[in-house]
Amino acid sequence: DQQVKQNSPSLSVQEGRISILNCDYTNSMFDYFLWYKKYPAEGPTFLISISSIKDKNEDGRFTVFLNKSAKHLSLHIVPSQPGDSAVYFCAAILNRDDKIIFGKGTRLHILP
Amino acid sequence: AAGVIQSPRHLIKEKRETATLKCYPIPRHDTVYWYQQGPGQDPQFLISFYEKMQSDKGSIPDRFSAQQFSDYHSELNMSSLELGDSALYFCASREGYNEQFFGPGTRLTVL
């Protein structure tokens, strides 16, 4: 049973526009949420995280929004750049020292 | 900055053979995690170690075993390999309550 769900396998966005990647989860006990970015032939790279007690975290072009009542989070990338083309994994953990539970990923294509 | 090192990067084995994957965590990182990512799948947690002791266990087959050594590197031993074991195997390491940092992965192909 998938506890972290990314329902869009792929997304195409024009360069310079906003990319919005969505994620839903089922376990209300998750304490921490993360986004990882993955290029081919590389391991996942940590991008940004958010604690369950917050609703927004921003780091440069990347902002993560958390809606606990809807069990939904999203990653906003603005402006989108060609180097942002990658697979983005939404992930969650129960405690800070816990294993990561990943979604299936969304492949983001930034179009010139 | 030093990253997580995994070796080998690619491995081809026959069915029923044995494979050993190695992971060298970032210096001072005391926790190591192993994940398996099948084709088109999300990474799935296998097992983790903290200070050389197993700390958590996920969907790891009995044919697999792992350990963390005194220098904190970890090895994942896989025996009686099956076709379904073909996957990317990622190792991640962490220091304290910081985020997990992933290695580049080992791609295992079982023929």
mmCIF file with all atom_site columns, N, CA, C and O in Angstrom, chain B residues 60-103:
data_model
loop_
_atom_site.group_PDB
_atom_site.id
_atom_site.type_symbol
_atom_site.label_atom_id
_atom_site.label_alt_id
_atom_site.label_comp_id
_atom_site.label_asym_id
_atom_site.label_entity_id
_atom_site.label_seq_id
_atom_site.pdbx_PDB_ins_code
_atom_site.Cartn_x
_atom_site.Cartn_y
_atom_site.Cartn_z
_atom_site.occupancy
_atom_site.B_iso_or_equiv
_atom_site.pdbx_formal_charge
_atom_site.auth_seq_id
_atom_site.auth_comp_id
_atom_site.auth_asym_id
_atom_site.auth_atom_id
_atom_site.pdbx_PDB_model_num
ATOM 1   N N  . ILE B 1 60  ? 13.552 -6.779  3.320   1.00 0.00 ? 60  ILE B N  1
ATOM 2   C CA . ILE B 1 60  ? 14.781 -7.419  2.867   1.00 0.00 ? 60  ILE B CA 1
ATOM 3   C C  . ILE B 1 60  ? 14.599 -8.927  2.883   1.00 0.00 ? 60  ILE B C  1
ATOM 4   O O  . ILE B 1 60  ? 14.197 -9.502  3.896   1.00 0.00 ? 60  ILE B O  1
ATOM 5   N N  . PRO B 1 61  ? 14.846 -9.602  1.740   1.00 0.00 ? 61  PRO B N  1
ATOM 6   C CA . PRO B 1 61  ? 14.684 -11.058 1.695   1.00 0.00 ? 61  PRO B CA 1
ATOM 7   C C  . PRO B 1 61  ? 15.665 -11.752 2.637   1.00 0.00 ? 61  PRO B C  1
ATOM 8   O O  . PRO B 1 61  ? 16.731 -11.223 2.955   1.00 0.00 ? 61  PRO B O  1
ATOM 9   N N  . ASP B 1 62  ? 15.302 -12.949 3.068   1.00 0.00 ? 62  ASP B N  1
ATOM 10  C CA . ASP B 1 62  ? 16.188 -13.720 3.942   1.00 0.00 ? 62  ASP B CA 1
ATOM 11  C C  . ASP B 1 62  ? 17.499 -14.082 3.252   1.00 0.00 ? 62  ASP B C  1
ATOM 12  O O  . ASP B 1 62  ? 18.497 -14.380 3.915   1.00 0.00 ? 62  ASP B O  1
ATOM 13  N N  . ARG B 1 63  ? 17.496 -14.071 1.931   1.00 0.00 ? 63  ARG B N  1
ATOM 14  C CA . ARG B 1 63  ? 18.712 -14.394 1.165   1.00 0.00 ? 63  ARG B CA 1
ATOM 15  C C  . ARG B 1 63  ? 19.735 -13.267 1.251   1.00 0.00 ? 63  ARG B C  1
ATOM 16  O O  . ARG B 1 63  ? 20.890 -13.424 0.841   1.00 0.00 ? 63  ARG B O  1
ATOM 17  N N  . PHE B 1 64  ? 19.305 -12.115 1.735   1.00 0.00 ? 64  PHE B N  1
ATOM 18  C CA . PHE B 1 64  ? 20.194 -10.959 1.844   1.00 0.00 ? 64  PHE B CA 1
ATOM 19  C C  . PHE B 1 64  ? 20.622 -10.792 3.302   1.00 0.00 ? 64  PHE B C  1
ATOM 20  O O  . PHE B 1 64  ? 19.834 -11.024 4.224   1.00 0.00 ? 64  PHE B O  1
ATOM 21  N N  . SER B 1 65  ? 21.837 -10.350 3.484   1.00 0.00 ? 65  SER B N  1
ATOM 22  C CA . SER B 1 65  ? 22.297 -9.978  4.818   1.00 0.00 ? 65  SER B CA 1
ATOM 23  C C  . SER B 1 65  ? 23.182 -8.746  4.672   1.00 0.00 ? 65  SER B C  1
ATOM 24  O O  . SER B 1 65  ? 23.675 -8.449  3.579   1.00 0.00 ? 65  SER B O  1
ATOM 25  N N  . ALA B 1 66  ? 23.363 -8.047  5.751   1.00 0.00 ? 66  ALA B N  1
ATOM 26  C CA . ALA B 1 66  ? 24.183 -6.840  5.696   1.00 0.00 ? 66  ALA B CA 1
ATOM 27  C C  . ALA B 1 66  ? 24.833 -6.629  7.044   1.00 0.00 ? 66  ALA B C  1
ATOM 28  O O  . ALA B 1 66  ? 24.402 -7.176  8.072   1.00 0.00 ? 66  ALA B O  1
ATOM 29  N N  . GLN B 1 67  ? 25.878 -5.853  7.030   1.00 0.00 ? 67  GLN B N  1
ATOM 30  C CA . GLN B 1 67  ? 26.524 -5.483  8.280   1.00 0.00 ? 67  GLN B CA 1
ATOM 31  C C  . GLN B 1 67  ? 27.253 -4.158  8.105   1.00 0.00 ? 67  GLN B C  1
ATOM 32  O O  . GLN B 1 67  ? 27.528 -3.726  6.979   1.00 0.00 ? 67  GLN B O  1
ATOM 33  N N  . GLN B 1 68  ? 27.524 -3.533  9.235   1.00 0.00 ? 68  GLN B N  1
ATOM 34  C CA . GLN B 1 68  ? 28.319 -2.304  9.246   1.00 0.00 ? 68  GLN B CA 1
ATOM 35  C C  . GLN B 1 68  ? 29.582 -2.589  10.041  1.00 0.00 ? 68  GLN B C  1
ATOM 36  O O  . GLN B 1 68  ? 29.524 -3.162  11.137  1.00 0.00 ? 68  GLN B O  1
ATOM 37  N N  . PHE B 1 69  ? 30.701 -2.182  9.495   1.00 0.00 ? 69  PHE B N  1
ATOM 38  C CA . PHE B 1 69  ? 31.995 -2.505  10.088  1.00 0.00 ? 69  PHE B CA 1
ATOM 39  C C  . PHE B 1 69  ? 32.499 -1.373  10.982  1.00 0.00 ? 69  PHE B C  1
ATOM 40  O O  . PHE B 1 69  ? 31.878 -0.305  11.073  1.00 0.00 ? 69  PHE B O  1
ATOM 41  N N  . SER B 1 70  ? 33.640 -1.638  11.637  1.00 0.00 ? 70  SER B N  1
ATOM 42  C CA . SER B 1 70  ? 34.161 -0.671  12.609  1.00 0.00 ? 70  SER B CA 1
ATOM 43  C C  . SER B 1 70  ? 34.514 0.671   11.973  1.00 0.00 ? 70  SER B C  1
ATOM 44  O O  . SER B 1 70  ? 34.505 1.697   12.651  1.00 0.00 ? 70  SER B O  1
ATOM 45  N N  . ASP B 1 71  ? 34.820 0.664   10.674  1.00 0.00 ? 71  ASP B N  1
ATOM 46  C CA . ASP B 1 71  ? 35.112 1.937   10.003  1.00 0.00 ? 71  ASP B CA 1
ATOM 47  C C  . ASP B 1 71  ? 33.848 2.564   9.426   1.00 0.00 ? 71  ASP B C  1
ATOM 48  O O  . ASP B 1 71  ? 33.920 3.504   8.648   1.00 0.00 ? 71  ASP B O  1
ATOM 49  N N  . TYR B 1 72  ? 32.695 2.025   9.779   1.00 0.00 ? 72  TYR B N  1
ATOM 50  C CA . TYR B 1 72  ? 31.360 2.481   9.401   1.00 0.00 ? 72  TYR B CA 1
ATOM 51  C C  . TYR B 1 72  ? 30.945 2.136   7.975   1.00 0.00 ? 72  TYR B C  1
ATOM 52  O O  . TYR B 1 72  ? 29.804 2.406   7.611   1.00 0.00 ? 72  TYR B O  1
ATOM 53  N N  . HIS B 1 73  ? 31.834 1.521   7.191   1.00 0.00 ? 73  HIS B N  1
ATOM 54  C CA . HIS B 1 73  ? 31.377 1.111   5.881   1.00 0.00 ? 73  HIS B CA 1
ATOM 55  C C  . HIS B 1 73  ? 30.442 -0.090  6.044   1.00 0.00 ? 73  HIS B C  1
ATOM 56  O O  . HIS B 1 73  ? 30.471 -0.780  7.071   1.00 0.00 ? 73  HIS B O  1
ATOM 57  N N  . SER B 1 74  ? 29.592 -0.280  5.064   1.00 0.00 ? 74  SER B N  1
ATOM 58  C CA . SER B 1 74  ? 28.601 -1.342  5.151   1.00 0.00 ? 74  SER B CA 1
ATOM 59  C C  . SER B 1 74  ? 28.661 -2.205  3.895   1.00 0.00 ? 74  SER B C  1
ATOM 60  O O  . SER B 1 74  ? 29.042 -1.736  2.826   1.00 0.00 ? 74  SER B O  1
ATOM 61  N N  . GLU B 1 75  ? 28.300 -3.461  4.047   1.00 0.00 ? 75  GLU B N  1
ATOM 62  C CA . GLU B 1 75  ? 28.247 -4.385  2.925   1.00 0.00 ? 75  GLU B CA 1
ATOM 63  C C  . GLU B 1 75  ? 26.895 -5.086  2.910   1.00 0.00 ? 75  GLU B C  1
ATOM 64  O O  . GLU B 1 75  ? 26.395 -5.494  3.963   1.00 0.00 ? 75  GLU B O  1
ATOM 65  N N  . LEU B 1 76  ? 26.333 -5.194  1.730   1.00 0.00 ? 76  LEU B N  1
ATOM 66  C CA . LEU B 1 76  ? 25.079 -5.902  1.524   1.00 0.00 ? 76  LEU B CA 1
ATOM 67  C C  . LEU B 1 76  ? 25.414 -7.176  0.758   1.00 0.00 ? 76  LEU B C  1
ATOM 68  O O  . LEU B 1 76  ? 25.932 -7.113  -0.359  1.00 0.00 ? 76  LEU B O  1
ATOM 69  N N  . ASN B 1 77  ? 25.187 -8.318  1.392   1.00 0.00 ? 77  ASN B N  1
ATOM 70  C CA . ASN B 1 77  ? 25.484 -9.603  0.781   1.00 0.00 ? 77  ASN B CA 1
ATOM 71  C C  . ASN B 1 77  ? 24.198 -10.241 0.282   1.00 0.00 ? 77  ASN B C  1
ATOM 72  O O  . ASN B 1 77  ? 23.221 -10.341 1.022   1.00 0.00 ? 77  ASN B O  1
ATOM 73  N N  . MET B 1 78  ? 24.230 -10.655 -0.971  1.00 0.00 ? 78  MET B N  1
ATOM 74  C CA . MET B 1 78  ? 23.029 -11.192 -1.605  1.00 0.00 ? 78  MET B CA 1
ATOM 75  C C  . MET B 1 78  ? 23.359 -12.575 -2.154  1.00 0.00 ? 78  MET B C  1
ATOM 76  O O  . MET B 1 78  ? 24.276 -12.718 -2.963  1.00 0.00 ? 78  MET B O  1
ATOM 77  N N  . SER B 1 79  ? 22.640 -13.587 -1.704  1.00 0.00 ? 79  SER B N  1
ATOM 78  C CA . SER B 1 79  ? 22.920 -14.947 -2.154  1.00 0.00 ? 79  SER B CA 1
ATOM 79  C C  . SER B 1 79  ? 21.743 -15.505 -2.941  1.00 0.00 ? 79  SER B C  1
ATOM 80  O O  . SER B 1 79  ? 20.637 -14.962 -2.893  1.00 0.00 ? 79  SER B O  1
ATOM 81  N N  . SER B 1 80  ? 22.005 -16.592 -3.644  1.00 0.00 ? 80  SER B N  1
ATOM 82  C CA . SER B 1 80  ? 20.966 -17.253 -4.458  1.00 0.00 ? 80  SER B CA 1
ATOM 83  C C  . SER B 1 80  ? 20.194 -16.236 -5.273  1.00 0.00 ? 80  SER B C  1
ATOM 84  O O  . SER B 1 80  ? 18.953 -16.171 -5.231  1.00 0.00 ? 80  SER B O  1
ATOM 85  N N  . LEU B 1 81  ? 20.938 -15.451 -6.017  1.00 0.00 ? 81  LEU B N  1
ATOM 86  C CA . LEU B 1 81  ? 20.322 -14.348 -6.755  1.00 0.00 ? 81  LEU B CA 1
ATOM 87  C C  . LEU B 1 81  ? 19.214 -14.821 -7.689  1.00 0.00 ? 81  LEU B C  1
ATOM 88  O O  . LEU B 1 81  ? 19.314 -15.890 -8.309  1.00 0.00 ? 81  LEU B O  1
ATOM 89  N N  . GLU B 1 82  ? 18.174 -14.008 -7.764  1.00 0.00 ? 82  GLU B N  1
ATOM 90  C CA . GLU B 1 82  ? 17.041 -14.282 -8.646  1.00 0.00 ? 82  GLU B CA 1
ATOM 91  C C  . GLU B 1 82  ? 16.923 -13.140 -9.650  1.00 0.00 ? 82  GLU B C  1
ATOM 92  O O  . GLU B 1 82  ? 17.442 -12.041 -9.427  1.00 0.00 ? 82  GLU B O  1
ATOM 93  N N  . LEU B 1 83  ? 16.215 -13.411 -10.749 1.00 0.00 ? 83  LEU B N  1
ATOM 94  C CA . LEU B 1 83  ? 16.045 -12.380 -11.773 1.00 0.00 ? 83  LEU B CA 1
ATOM 95  C C  . LEU B 1 83  ? 15.437 -11.115 -11.185 1.00 0.00 ? 83  LEU B C  1
ATOM 96  O O  . LEU B 1 83  ? 15.807 -9.993  -11.543 1.00 0.00 ? 83  LEU B O  1
ATOM 97  N N  . GLY B 1 84  ? 14.511 -11.310 -10.239 1.00 0.00 ? 84  GLY B N  1
ATOM 98  C CA . GLY B 1 84  ? 13.828 -10.173 -9.630  1.00 0.00 ? 84  GLY B CA 1
ATOM 99  C C  . GLY B 1 84  ? 14.703 -9.313  -8.735  1.00 0.00 ? 84  GLY B C  1
ATOM 100 O O  . GLY B 1 84  ? 14.263 -8.250  -8.282  1.00 0.00 ? 84  GLY B O  1
ATOM 101 N N  . ASP B 1 85  ? 15.920 -9.752  -8.492  1.00 0.00 ? 85  ASP B N  1
ATOM 102 C CA . ASP B 1 85  ? 16.841 -8.943  -7.682  1.00 0.00 ? 85  ASP B CA 1
ATOM 103 C C  . ASP B 1 85  ? 17.510 -7.864  -8.514  1.00 0.00 ? 85  ASP B C  1
ATOM 104 O O  . ASP B 1 85  ? 18.190 -6.989  -7.970  1.00 0.00 ? 85  ASP B O  1
ATOM 105 N N  . SER B 1 86  ? 17.324 -7.920  -9.826  1.00 0.00 ? 86  SER B N  1
ATOM 106 C CA . SER B 1 86  ? 17.898 -6.889  -10.694 1.00 0.00 ? 86  SER B CA 1
ATOM 107 C C  . SER B 1 86  ? 17.281 -5.545  -10.330 1.00 0.00 ? 86  SER B C  1
ATOM 108 O O  . SER B 1 86  ? 16.061 -5.369  -10.388 1.00 0.00 ? 86  SER B O  1
ATOM 109 N N  . ALA B 1 87  ? 18.121 -4.617  -9.940  1.00 0.00 ? 87  ALA B N  1
ATOM 110 C CA . ALA B 1 87  ? 17.628 -3.325  -9.449  1.00 0.00 ? 87  ALA B CA 1
ATOM 111 C C  . ALA B 1 87  ? 18.810 -2.407  -9.216  1.00 0.00 ? 87  ALA B C  1
ATOM 112 O O  . ALA B 1 87  ? 19.974 -2.803  -9.331  1.00 0.00 ? 87  ALA B O  1
ATOM 113 N N  . LEU B 1 88  ? 18.467 -1.172  -8.874  1.00 0.00 ? 88  LEU B N  1
ATOM 114 C CA . LEU B 1 88  ? 19.465 -0.215  -8.391  1.00 0.00 ? 88  LEU B CA 1
ATOM 115 C C  . LEU B 1 88  ? 19.472 -0.310  -6.873  1.00 0.00 ? 88  LEU B C  1
ATOM 116 O O  . LEU B 1 88  ? 18.404 -0.278  -6.246  1.00 0.00 ? 88  LEU B O  1
ATOM 117 N N  . TYR B 1 89  ? 20.635 -0.426  -6.298  1.00 0.00 ? 89  TYR B N  1
ATOM 118 C CA . TYR B 1 89  ? 20.757 -0.498  -4.847  1.00 0.00 ? 89  TYR B CA 1
ATOM 119 C C  . TYR B 1 89  ? 21.467 0.764   -4.369  1.00 0.00 ? 89  TYR B C  1
ATOM 120 O O  . TYR B 1 89  ? 22.612 1.023   -4.717  1.00 0.00 ? 89  TYR B O  1
ATOM 121 N N  . PHE B 1 90  ? 20.732 1.534   -3.572  1.00 0.00 ? 90  PHE B N  1
ATOM 122 C CA . PHE B 1 90  ? 21.290 2.774   -3.051  1.00 0.00 ? 90  PHE B CA 1
ATOM 123 C C  . PHE B 1 90  ? 21.659 2.621   -1.583  1.00 0.00 ? 90  PHE B C  1
ATOM 124 O O  . PHE B 1 90  ? 20.955 1.977   -0.808  1.00 0.00 ? 90  PHE B O  1
ATOM 125 N N  . CYS B 1 91  ? 22.739 3.243   -1.248  1.00 0.00 ? 91  CYS B N  1
ATOM 126 C CA . CYS B 1 91  ? 23.139 3.374   0.140   1.00 0.00 ? 91  CYS B CA 1
ATOM 127 C C  . CYS B 1 91  ? 23.012 4.847   0.502   1.00 0.00 ? 91  CYS B C  1
ATOM 128 O O  . CYS B 1 91  ? 23.283 5.724   -0.335  1.00 0.00 ? 91  CYS B O  1
ATOM 129 N N  . ALA B 1 92  ? 22.569 5.131   1.700   1.00 0.00 ? 92  ALA B N  1
ATOM 130 C CA . ALA B 1 92  ? 22.500 6.504   2.176   1.00 0.00 ? 92  ALA B CA 1
ATOM 131 C C  . ALA B 1 92  ? 23.130 6.565   3.556   1.00 0.00 ? 92  ALA B C  1
ATOM 132 O O  . ALA B 1 92  ? 23.116 5.574   4.301   1.00 0.00 ? 92  ALA B O  1
ATOM 133 N N  . SER B 1 93  ? 23.693 7.715   3.901   1.00 0.00 ? 93  SER B N  1
ATOM 134 C CA . SER B 1 93  ? 24.263 7.855   5.242   1.00 0.00 ? 93  SER B CA 1
ATOM 135 C C  . SER B 1 93  ? 23.770 9.148   5.872   1.00 0.00 ? 93  SER B C  1
ATOM 136 O O  . SER B 1 93  ? 23.320 10.070  5.184   1.00 0.00 ? 93  SER B O  1
ATOM 137 N N  . ARG B 1 94  ? 23.854 9.163   7.188   1.00 0.00 ? 94  ARG B N  1
ATOM 138 C CA . ARG B 1 94  ? 23.313 10.304  7.929   1.00 0.00 ? 94  ARG B CA 1
ATOM 139 C C  . ARG B 1 94  ? 24.129 10.504  9.199   1.00 0.00 ? 94  ARG B C  1
ATOM 140 O O  . ARG B 1 94  ? 24.612 9.539   9.791   1.00 0.00 ? 94  ARG B O  1
ATOM 141 N N  . GLU B 1 95  ? 24.254 11.748  9.590   1.00 0.00 ? 95  GLU B N  1
ATOM 142 C CA . GLU B 1 95  ? 24.894 12.069  10.865  1.00 0.00 ? 95  GLU B CA 1
ATOM 143 C C  . GLU B 1 95  ? 23.843 12.675  11.765  1.00 0.00 ? 95  GLU B C  1
ATOM 144 O O  . GLU B 1 95  ? 23.221 13.684  11.397  1.00 0.00 ? 95  GLU B O  1
ATOM 145 N N  . GLY B 1 96  ? 23.639 12.061  12.910  1.00 0.00 ? 96  GLY B N  1
ATOM 146 C CA . GLY B 1 96  ? 22.660 12.585  13.851  1.00 0.00 ? 96  GLY B CA 1
ATOM 147 C C  . GLY B 1 96  ? 21.275 12.654  13.239  1.00 0.00 ? 96  GLY B C  1
ATOM 148 O O  . GLY B 1 96  ? 20.821 11.704  12.609  1.00 0.00 ? 96  GLY B O  1
ATOM 149 N N  . TYR B 1 97  ? 20.616 13.793  13.392  1.00 0.00 ? 97  TYR B N  1
ATOM 150 C CA . TYR B 1 97  ? 19.268 13.960  12.868  1.00 0.00 ? 97  TYR B CA 1
ATOM 151 C C  . TYR B 1 97  ? 19.239 14.759  11.572  1.00 0.00 ? 97  TYR B C  1
ATOM 152 O O  . TYR B 1 97  ? 18.227 15.337  11.211  1.00 0.00 ? 97  TYR B O  1
ATOM 153 N N  . ASN B 1 98  ? 20.347 14.776  10.879  1.00 0.00 ? 98  ASN B N  1
ATOM 154 C CA . ASN B 1 98  ? 20.378 15.459  9.585   1.00 0.00 ? 98  ASN B CA 1
ATOM 155 C C  . ASN B 1 98  ? 19.782 14.590  8.489   1.00 0.00 ? 98  ASN B C  1
ATOM 156 O O  . ASN B 1 98  ? 19.427 13.432  8.716   1.00 0.00 ? 98  ASN B O  1
ATOM 157 N N  . GLU B 1 99  ? 19.663 15.191  7.306   1.00 0.00 ? 99  GLU B N  1
ATOM 158 C CA . GLU B 1 99  ? 19.073 14.447  6.193   1.00 0.00 ? 99  GLU B CA 1
ATOM 159 C C  . GLU B 1 99  ? 19.987 13.327  5.710   1.00 0.00 ? 99  GLU B C  1
ATOM 160 O O  . GLU B 1 99  ? 21.191 13.361  5.913   1.00 0.00 ? 99  GLU B O  1
ATOM 161 N N  . GLN B 1 100 ? 19.363 12.347  5.055   1.00 0.00 ? 100 GLN B N  1
ATOM 162 C CA . GLN B 1 100 ? 20.125 11.256  4.472   1.00 0.00 ? 100 GLN B CA 1
ATOM 163 C C  . GLN B 1 100 ? 20.733 11.705  3.137   1.00 0.00 ? 100 GLN B C  1
ATOM 164 O O  . GLN B 1 100 ? 20.070 12.337  2.331   1.00 0.00 ? 100 GLN B O  1
ATOM 165 N N  . PHE B 1 101 ? 21.980 11.346  2.952   1.00 0.00 ? 101 PHE B N  1
ATOM 166 C CA . PHE B 1 101 ? 22.659 11.623  1.693   1.00 0.00 ? 101 PHE B CA 1
ATOM 167 C C  . PHE B 1 101 ? 22.892 10.301  0.969   1.00 0.00 ? 101 PHE B C  1
ATOM 168 O O  . PHE B 1 101 ? 23.403 9.350   1.562   1.00 0.00 ? 101 PHE B O  1
ATOM 169 N N  . PHE B 1 102 ? 22.520 10.278  -0.287  1.00 0.00 ? 102 PHE B N  1
ATOM 170 C CA . PHE B 1 102 ? 22.554 9.036   -1.051  1.00 0.00 ? 102 PHE B CA 1
ATOM 171 C C  . PHE B 1 102 ? 23.822 8.910   -1.890  1.00 0.00 ? 102 PHE B C  1
ATOM 172 O O  . PHE B 1 102 ? 24.351 9.903   -2.400  1.00 0.00 ? 102 PHE B O  1
ATOM 173 N N  . GLY B 1 103 ? 24.263 7.667   -2.055  1.00 0.00 ? 103 GLY B N  1
ATOM 174 C CA . GLY B 1 103 ? 25.328 7.367   -2.987  1.00 0.00 ? 103 GLY B CA 1
ATOM 175 C C  . GLY B 1 103 ? 24.776 7.245   -4.393  1.00 0.00 ? 103 GLY B C  1
ATOM 176 O O  . GLY B 1 103 ? 23.565 7.330   -4.605  1.00 0.00 ? 103 GLY B O  1
#
